[in-house]
Coordinates of C-alpha atoms in Angstrom, one line a residue:
X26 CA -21.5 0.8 -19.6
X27 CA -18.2 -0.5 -18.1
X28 CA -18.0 -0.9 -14.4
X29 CA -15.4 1.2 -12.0
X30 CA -14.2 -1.4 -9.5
X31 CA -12.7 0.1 -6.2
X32 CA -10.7 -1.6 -3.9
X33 CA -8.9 -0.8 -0.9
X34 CA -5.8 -2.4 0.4
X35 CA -4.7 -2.9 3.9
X36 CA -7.7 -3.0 6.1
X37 CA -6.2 -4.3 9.3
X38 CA -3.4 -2.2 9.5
X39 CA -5.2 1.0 8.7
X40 CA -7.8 -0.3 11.6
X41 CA -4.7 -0.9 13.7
X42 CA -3.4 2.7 13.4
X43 CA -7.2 3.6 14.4
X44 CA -7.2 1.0 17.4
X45 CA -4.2 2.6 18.4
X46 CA -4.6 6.2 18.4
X47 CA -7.8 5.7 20.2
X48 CA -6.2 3.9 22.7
X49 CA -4.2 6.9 24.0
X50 CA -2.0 6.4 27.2
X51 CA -4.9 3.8 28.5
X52 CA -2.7 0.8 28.1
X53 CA 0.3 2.2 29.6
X54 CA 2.0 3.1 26.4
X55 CA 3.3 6.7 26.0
X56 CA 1.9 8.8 23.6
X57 CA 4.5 9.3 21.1
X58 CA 5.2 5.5 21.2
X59 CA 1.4 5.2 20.0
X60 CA 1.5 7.6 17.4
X61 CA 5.1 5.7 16.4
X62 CA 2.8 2.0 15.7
X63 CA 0.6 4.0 14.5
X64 CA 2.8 5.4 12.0
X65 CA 3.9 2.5 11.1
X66 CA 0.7 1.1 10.3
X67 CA 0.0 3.5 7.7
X68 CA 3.6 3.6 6.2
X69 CA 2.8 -0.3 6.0
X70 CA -0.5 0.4 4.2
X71 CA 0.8 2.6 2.1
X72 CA 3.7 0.3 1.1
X73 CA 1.5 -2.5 0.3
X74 CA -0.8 -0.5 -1.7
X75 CA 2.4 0.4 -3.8
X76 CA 3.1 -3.1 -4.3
X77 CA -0.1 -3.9 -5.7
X78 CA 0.3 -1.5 -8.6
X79 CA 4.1 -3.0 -9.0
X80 CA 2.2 -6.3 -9.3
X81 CA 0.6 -4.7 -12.5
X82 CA 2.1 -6.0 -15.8
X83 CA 3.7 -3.9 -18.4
X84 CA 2.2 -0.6 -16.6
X85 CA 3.2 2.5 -17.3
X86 CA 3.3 6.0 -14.8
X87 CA 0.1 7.7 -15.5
X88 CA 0.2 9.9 -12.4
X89 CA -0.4 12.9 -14.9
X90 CA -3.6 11.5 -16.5
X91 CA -5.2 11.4 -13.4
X92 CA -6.9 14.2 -11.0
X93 CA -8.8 13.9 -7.5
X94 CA -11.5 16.4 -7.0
X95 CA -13.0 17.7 -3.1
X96 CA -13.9 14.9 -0.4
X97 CA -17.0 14.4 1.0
X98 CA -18.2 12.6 3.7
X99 CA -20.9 9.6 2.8
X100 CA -24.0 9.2 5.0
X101 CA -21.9 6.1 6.1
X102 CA -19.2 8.6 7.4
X103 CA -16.7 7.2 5.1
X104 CA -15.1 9.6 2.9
X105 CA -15.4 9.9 -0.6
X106 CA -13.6 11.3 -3.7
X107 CA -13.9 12.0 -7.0
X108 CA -11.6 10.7 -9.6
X109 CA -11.0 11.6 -13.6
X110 CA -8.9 9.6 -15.7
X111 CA -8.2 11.0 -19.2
X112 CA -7.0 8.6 -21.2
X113 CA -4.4 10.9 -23.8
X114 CA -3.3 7.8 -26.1
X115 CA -4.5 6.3 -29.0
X116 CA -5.8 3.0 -27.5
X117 CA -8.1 1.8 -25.1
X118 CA -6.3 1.7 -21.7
X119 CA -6.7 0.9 -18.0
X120 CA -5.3 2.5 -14.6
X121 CA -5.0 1.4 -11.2
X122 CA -4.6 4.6 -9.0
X123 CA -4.0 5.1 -6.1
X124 CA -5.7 7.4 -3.6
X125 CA -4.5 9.0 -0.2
X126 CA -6.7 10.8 2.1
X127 CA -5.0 13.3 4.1
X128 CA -6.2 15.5 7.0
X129 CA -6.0 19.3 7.3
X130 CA -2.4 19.1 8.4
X131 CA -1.3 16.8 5.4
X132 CA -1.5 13.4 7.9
X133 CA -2.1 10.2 6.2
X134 CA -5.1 8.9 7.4
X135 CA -6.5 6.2 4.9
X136 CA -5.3 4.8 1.3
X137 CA -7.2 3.3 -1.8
X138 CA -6.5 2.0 -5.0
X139 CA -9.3 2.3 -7.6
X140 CA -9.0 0.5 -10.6
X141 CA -11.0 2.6 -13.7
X142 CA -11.2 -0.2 -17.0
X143 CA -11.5 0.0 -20.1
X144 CA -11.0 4.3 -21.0
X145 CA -11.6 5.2 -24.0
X146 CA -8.4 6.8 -26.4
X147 CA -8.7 10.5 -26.1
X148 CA -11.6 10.9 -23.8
X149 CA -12.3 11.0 -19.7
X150 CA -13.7 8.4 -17.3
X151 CA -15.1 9.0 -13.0
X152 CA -15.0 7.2 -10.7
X153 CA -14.7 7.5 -6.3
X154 CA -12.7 6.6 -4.3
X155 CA -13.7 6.0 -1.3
X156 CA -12.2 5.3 2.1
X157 CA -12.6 2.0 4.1
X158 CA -12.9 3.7 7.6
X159 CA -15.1 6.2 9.0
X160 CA -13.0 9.7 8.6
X161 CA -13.8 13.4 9.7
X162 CA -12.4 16.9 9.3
X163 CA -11.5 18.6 6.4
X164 CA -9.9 16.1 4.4
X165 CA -8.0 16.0 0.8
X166 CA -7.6 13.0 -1.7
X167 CA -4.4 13.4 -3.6
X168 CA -2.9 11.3 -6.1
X169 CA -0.3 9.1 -4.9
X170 CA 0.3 6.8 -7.7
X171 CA -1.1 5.9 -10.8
X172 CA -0.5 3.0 -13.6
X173 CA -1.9 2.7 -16.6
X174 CA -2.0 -0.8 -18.4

């Protein structure tokens, strides 16, 4: 049975943008100028988690092949999400996608990429993604990007 291998990009600067947010006013910093680095951190995540997928060779979009299902939250309080890929070509393919976590409000909270090898042609392969960071709420994992190679 082939493995799913999940990896997550960007550790620090999502734990930054947590750092920050909890740290409110206490350091003397206005709110909205928290919530601006904190921005920031996840617009950095999400940037570098795009250029892993650019770093994929001859990839092609495969946003439409790929669908996230419900999160849950793991006894570890990180959340997790369900992920099919249906491979609709004729040949054995691969795909990096990746995975944004958003909060009730559509917030960015966290990103993934989950790389899901070897899919058969014509056929459907899980896997989960699953957050690097303890999240709550109601939450939704949507597709942000996906490559298949």
């Amino acid at each position: 049975m082939a493995r799913c291998r999940v990896r997550t990009f960007c550790a620090g600067g999502l734990v930054a943008a947590a750092v920050l947010i909890s740290a409110g006013c206490s350091n003397g910093g206005s709110p909205s100028s928290t919530a601006s680095r904190a921005s920031k951190a996840i617009a950095s995540a999400t940037a570098s988690a795009k250029a892993e997928l650019n770093e994929i060779k001859h990839g092609v979009n495969a946003k439409a092949d790929v669908k996230a299902g419900a999160v849950s939250i793991g006894q570890d309080g990180h959340a997790v999400a369900p992920i099919t890929v249906t491979n609709k070509q004729d040949h054995k393919a691969s795909y990096a996608v990746e995975v944004n976590f958003r909060d009730a409000d559509g917030n960015l909270l966290d990103v993934a990429v989950v790389t899901v090898s070897s899919v058969q042609p014509r056929s459907s392969k899980k896997a989960t993604a699953r957050s690097h960071r303890e999240l709550s709420g109601h939450l939704k994992a949507q597709v942000g990007a996906a490559v298949r190679y």
